[in-house]
Amino acid sequence: MKLILVDIPNFEPEINFEIEKKILEICKPDSFVLRFWQNNPCVVLGKFQEEEFEVNLKYTKRNNIPIFKRFTGGGTVYHDRGNLNITFCKEKENILFSKYILEEARGITEIILKGIKEFCKNCEIEERNSIFLEEKKILGSAVAQKNNKFFYHASLLVNSNLKELKKVINWEEEYPKNTRSPIRSKRSKVTNLSSYAPLTIDMVKEKILNNFLQSFKIKENNVIKIYNNNFIKIGNNF
């Protein structure tokens, strides 16, 4: 089994979401795809959410903060360069932990948790497949099955601007009555991993990558590394 590691130095959300679509194409039965990425400031909604109930639209418009919707479920998140996004993709039939999608997703989160615990031991996974540090959320995740692929997203607060996050996200606990929105974000207190340990995003990526390699028994010579900004054009060659 091979691991395709995608770590492209791009911070433009529009391009990053195009790369996510390309990952679905390059993922083959004999490989997993792991991607690390960061965005310039933006808001990302889950597939089934409505922005007027999740986002402070006056603030985002005034400050030119773009809003996007991903194809996985889950809640609304704020991205900036202090936020590490993690993508994992595999063939749906290539079962790692369970045939049930949510249990499979939890297995991936547990691998990420092992990497985080190398910096800070007192982290745990909550029932919604989020990671909490001293009762404050540092990671949320979402999952989808698309084109016969299992596709997992996670967003880890490493050194994010939490003041800006709270201005951008609509923090009201309840939606207006009689509104239709199938998925409502669960509000939690948040914190940065860097508040508890001296670290950088590159250090976090290294620990998480090593735990994926160990968990799936993948040797270094079976890792294909993609750092090319032209990945959207050349991706089918992998």
Short mmCIF file of C-alpha atoms in Angstrom, two decimals:
data_model
loop_
_atom_site.label_atom_id
_atom_site.label_comp_id
_atom_site.label_asym_id
_atom_site.label_seq_id
_atom_site.Cartn_x
_atom_site.Cartn_y
_atom_site.Cartn_z
CA MET A 1 0.00 0.00 0.00
CA LYS A 2 1.22 3.51 -0.89
CA LEU A 3 0.61 6.81 0.82
CA ILE A 4 0.25 9.85 -1.41
CA LEU A 5 1.22 12.87 0.69
CA VAL A 6 -0.12 16.17 -0.67
CA ASP A 7 1.40 19.23 0.99
CA ILE A 8 1.18 22.10 -1.48
CA PRO A 9 2.22 25.59 -0.29
CA ASN A 10 -0.96 27.35 -1.34
CA PHE A 11 -3.19 29.52 0.84
CA GLU A 12 -5.91 30.54 -1.62
CA PRO A 13 -9.18 28.81 -0.64
CA GLU A 14 -10.52 28.56 -4.19
CA ILE A 15 -7.46 26.61 -5.31
CA ASN A 16 -7.39 24.50 -2.16
CA PHE A 17 -10.96 23.32 -2.69
CA GLU A 18 -10.14 22.43 -6.31
CA ILE A 19 -7.26 20.33 -5.00
CA GLU A 20 -9.74 18.51 -2.75
CA LYS A 21 -11.72 17.48 -5.83
CA LYS A 22 -8.55 16.31 -7.56
CA ILE A 23 -7.71 14.07 -4.61
CA LEU A 24 -10.83 12.04 -5.38
CA GLU A 25 -9.35 11.32 -8.81
CA ILE A 26 -5.85 10.28 -7.76
CA CYS A 27 -6.93 7.98 -4.92
CA LYS A 28 -6.64 4.39 -6.17
CA PRO A 29 -7.27 0.96 -4.58
CA ASP A 30 -3.55 0.55 -3.78
CA SER A 31 -3.14 3.92 -2.08
CA PHE A 32 -4.31 6.31 0.61
CA VAL A 33 -4.12 10.07 0.21
CA LEU A 34 -3.13 12.30 3.14
CA ARG A 35 -3.14 16.03 2.68
CA PHE A 36 -2.06 18.94 4.89
CA TRP A 37 -3.21 22.41 3.93
CA GLN A 38 -3.87 25.94 5.18
CA ASN A 39 -6.09 28.76 3.99
CA ASN A 40 -6.07 32.49 4.11
CA PRO A 41 -8.94 33.77 6.29
CA CYS A 42 -12.28 32.35 5.20
CA VAL A 43 -15.37 30.59 6.53
CA VAL A 44 -16.23 27.03 5.52
CA LEU A 45 -19.72 25.59 6.00
CA GLY A 46 -20.74 21.95 6.07
CA LYS A 47 -22.64 20.63 3.06
CA PHE A 48 -26.08 20.88 4.68
CA GLN A 49 -25.75 24.25 6.39
CA GLU A 50 -27.11 27.73 5.71
CA GLU A 51 -24.73 30.68 5.99
CA GLU A 52 -27.29 33.14 7.35
CA PHE A 53 -27.63 31.03 10.50
CA GLU A 54 -23.95 30.17 10.93
CA VAL A 55 -21.97 33.25 9.93
CA ASN A 56 -21.82 36.91 10.95
CA LEU A 57 -22.53 38.07 7.40
CA LYS A 58 -22.20 41.77 8.15
CA TYR A 59 -18.73 41.23 9.58
CA THR A 60 -17.51 38.93 6.79
CA LYS A 61 -18.77 41.32 4.11
CA ARG A 62 -17.22 44.36 5.78
CA ASN A 63 -13.87 42.59 6.14
CA ASN A 64 -13.88 40.79 2.77
CA ILE A 65 -13.79 37.32 4.34
CA PRO A 66 -15.05 34.79 1.75
CA ILE A 67 -17.49 31.99 2.55
CA PHE A 68 -17.31 28.48 1.10
CA LYS A 69 -19.26 25.25 1.41
CA ARG A 70 -17.47 21.89 1.41
CA PHE A 71 -18.92 18.61 0.17
CA THR A 72 -18.55 16.88 3.54
CA GLY A 73 -21.00 17.36 6.39
CA GLY A 74 -20.30 18.71 9.85
CA GLY A 75 -20.31 22.25 11.21
CA THR A 76 -19.01 25.65 10.25
CA VAL A 77 -15.32 26.45 10.78
CA TYR A 78 -13.10 29.49 10.47
CA HIS A 79 -9.83 29.04 8.57
CA ASP A 80 -6.66 31.08 8.71
CA ARG A 81 -2.96 30.23 8.43
CA GLY A 82 -2.85 29.15 12.07
CA ASN A 83 -5.35 26.43 11.29
CA LEU A 84 -4.08 23.07 9.98
CA ASN A 85 -6.51 21.25 7.70
CA ILE A 86 -6.12 17.51 7.29
CA THR A 87 -7.66 15.45 4.50
CA PHE A 88 -7.63 11.66 4.27
CA CYS A 89 -9.05 9.76 1.30
CA LYS A 90 -9.27 6.07 0.41
CA GLU A 91 -11.37 3.67 -1.60
CA LYS A 92 -14.65 3.03 0.23
CA GLU A 93 -14.21 -0.73 -0.02
CA ASN A 94 -10.73 -0.58 1.49
CA ILE A 95 -11.90 -0.97 5.09
CA LEU A 96 -9.40 0.02 7.78
CA PHE A 97 -11.34 -0.03 11.05
CA SER A 98 -15.03 -0.63 10.34
CA LYS A 99 -17.54 -0.93 7.51
CA TYR A 100 -19.52 1.86 9.20
CA ILE A 101 -18.47 5.30 7.99
CA LEU A 102 -18.58 7.06 11.37
CA GLU A 103 -16.53 4.33 13.05
CA GLU A 104 -14.05 4.45 10.18
CA ALA A 105 -13.79 8.22 10.65
CA ARG A 106 -13.20 7.81 14.36
CA GLY A 107 -10.28 5.50 13.60
CA ILE A 108 -8.68 8.24 11.50
CA THR A 109 -9.24 10.80 14.26
CA GLU A 110 -7.54 8.46 16.73
CA ILE A 111 -4.43 8.41 14.52
CA ILE A 112 -4.39 12.21 14.51
CA LEU A 113 -4.92 12.21 18.27
CA LYS A 114 -1.78 10.10 18.75
CA GLY A 115 0.23 12.74 16.92
CA ILE A 116 -1.27 15.57 18.98
CA LYS A 117 -0.60 13.70 22.21
CA GLU A 118 3.11 13.82 21.51
CA PHE A 119 2.80 17.52 22.36
CA CYS A 120 0.02 17.46 24.93
CA LYS A 121 -1.19 14.32 26.70
CA ASN A 122 -4.51 15.51 28.11
CA CYS A 123 -6.51 15.42 24.87
CA GLU A 124 -9.49 13.19 24.16
CA ILE A 125 -12.02 12.41 21.44
CA GLU A 126 -15.58 13.51 22.07
CA GLU A 127 -18.65 11.65 20.79
CA ARG A 128 -18.96 13.88 17.71
CA ASN A 129 -15.47 12.81 16.64
CA SER A 130 -13.92 16.07 17.77
CA ILE A 131 -10.77 16.42 19.87
CA PHE A 132 -10.88 18.40 23.09
CA LEU A 133 -8.04 19.71 25.22
CA GLU A 134 -9.02 20.45 28.81
CA GLU A 135 -12.70 20.66 27.77
CA LYS A 136 -11.95 23.07 24.92
CA LYS A 137 -12.22 22.05 21.29
CA ILE A 138 -9.09 22.00 19.14
CA LEU A 139 -10.23 19.77 16.26
CA GLY A 140 -13.47 19.14 14.42
CA SER A 141 -13.99 16.59 11.66
CA ALA A 142 -16.42 15.69 8.90
CA VAL A 143 -16.76 12.79 6.51
CA ALA A 144 -18.45 11.88 3.23
CA GLN A 145 -18.65 9.05 0.72
CA LYS A 146 -18.25 10.37 -2.81
CA ASN A 147 -17.36 8.62 -6.09
CA ASN A 148 -16.90 5.35 -4.15
CA LYS A 149 -14.34 7.08 -1.94
CA PHE A 150 -14.21 7.61 1.81
CA PHE A 151 -13.32 11.26 2.32
CA TYR A 152 -12.37 12.71 5.71
CA HIS A 153 -11.80 16.33 6.69
CA ALA A 154 -10.40 17.68 9.95
CA SER A 155 -9.58 21.19 11.09
CA LEU A 156 -7.01 21.63 13.87
CA LEU A 157 -6.52 24.89 15.78
CA VAL A 158 -2.76 25.21 16.13
CA ASN A 159 -2.18 28.95 16.33
CA SER A 160 -5.36 30.48 14.95
CA ASN A 161 -6.74 33.96 15.62
CA LEU A 162 -9.46 32.98 18.08
CA LYS A 163 -10.68 36.55 18.52
CA GLU A 164 -11.37 36.75 14.81
CA LEU A 165 -12.97 33.31 14.85
CA LYS A 166 -15.49 34.46 17.45
CA LYS A 167 -16.33 37.56 15.43
CA VAL A 168 -16.87 35.61 12.23
CA ILE A 169 -18.92 32.68 13.52
CA ASN A 170 -22.51 33.24 14.63
CA TRP A 171 -22.33 32.16 18.26
CA GLU A 172 -26.07 32.12 19.01
CA GLU A 173 -27.08 28.84 20.61
CA GLU A 174 -30.49 28.65 18.93
CA TYR A 175 -31.64 29.25 15.38
CA PRO A 176 -34.75 31.37 14.82
CA LYS A 177 -37.94 29.35 15.14
CA ASN A 178 -39.35 27.67 12.04
CA THR A 179 -36.05 27.84 10.16
CA ARG A 180 -35.02 24.95 7.95
CA SER A 181 -31.46 23.83 8.42
CA PRO A 182 -30.73 20.12 8.75
CA ILE A 183 -27.34 20.55 10.42
CA ARG A 184 -26.65 23.11 13.13
CA SER A 185 -23.14 23.69 14.40
CA LYS A 186 -22.57 22.62 17.98
CA ARG A 187 -21.02 25.52 19.87
CA SER A 188 -18.01 24.73 22.03
CA LYS A 189 -15.28 26.66 23.78
CA VAL A 190 -12.13 26.55 21.67
CA THR A 191 -8.39 26.85 22.19
CA ASN A 192 -5.13 26.57 20.27
CA LEU A 193 -2.79 23.61 20.63
CA SER A 194 0.13 26.05 20.73
CA SER A 195 -1.22 27.53 23.97
CA TYR A 196 -0.21 24.30 25.73
CA ALA A 197 3.10 23.41 24.08
CA PRO A 198 5.90 25.14 22.13
CA LEU A 199 5.31 23.96 18.57
CA THR A 200 4.87 24.93 14.94
CA ILE A 201 2.48 23.68 12.29
CA ASP A 202 5.35 21.85 10.56
CA MET A 203 6.12 20.01 13.79
CA VAL A 204 2.47 18.96 14.10
CA LYS A 205 2.38 17.75 10.50
CA GLU A 206 5.48 15.62 11.06
CA LYS A 207 4.01 13.87 14.12
CA ILE A 208 0.66 13.21 12.44
CA LEU A 209 2.33 11.88 9.28
CA ASN A 210 4.54 9.53 11.29
CA ASN A 211 1.52 8.13 13.08
CA PHE A 212 -0.28 7.46 9.79
CA LEU A 213 2.78 5.63 8.47
CA GLN A 214 3.07 3.56 11.64
CA SER A 215 -0.65 2.79 11.85
CA PHE A 216 -0.83 1.49 8.28
CA LYS A 217 2.70 0.01 8.28
CA ILE A 218 3.77 2.08 5.28
CA LYS A 219 7.50 2.39 4.65
CA GLU A 220 9.11 5.67 3.67
CA ASN A 221 9.89 4.39 0.16
CA ASN A 222 6.15 3.86 -0.40
CA VAL A 223 5.34 7.52 0.21
CA ILE A 224 4.69 9.65 -2.88
CA LYS A 225 5.13 13.33 -2.02
CA ILE A 226 3.32 16.02 -3.98
CA TYR A 227 4.39 19.60 -3.34
CA ASN A 228 3.75 20.98 -6.84
CA ASN A 229 1.45 23.97 -7.29
CA ASN A 230 0.49 22.56 -10.70
CA PHE A 231 -1.10 19.55 -9.04
CA ILE A 232 -4.58 20.41 -10.36
CA LYS A 233 -3.24 20.07 -13.92
CA ILE A 234 -0.90 17.10 -13.45
CA GLY A 235 -2.69 15.16 -10.72
CA ASN A 236 -3.96 12.38 -12.99
CA ASN A 237 -0.38 11.27 -13.63
CA PHE A 238 -0.05 9.90 -10.08
#
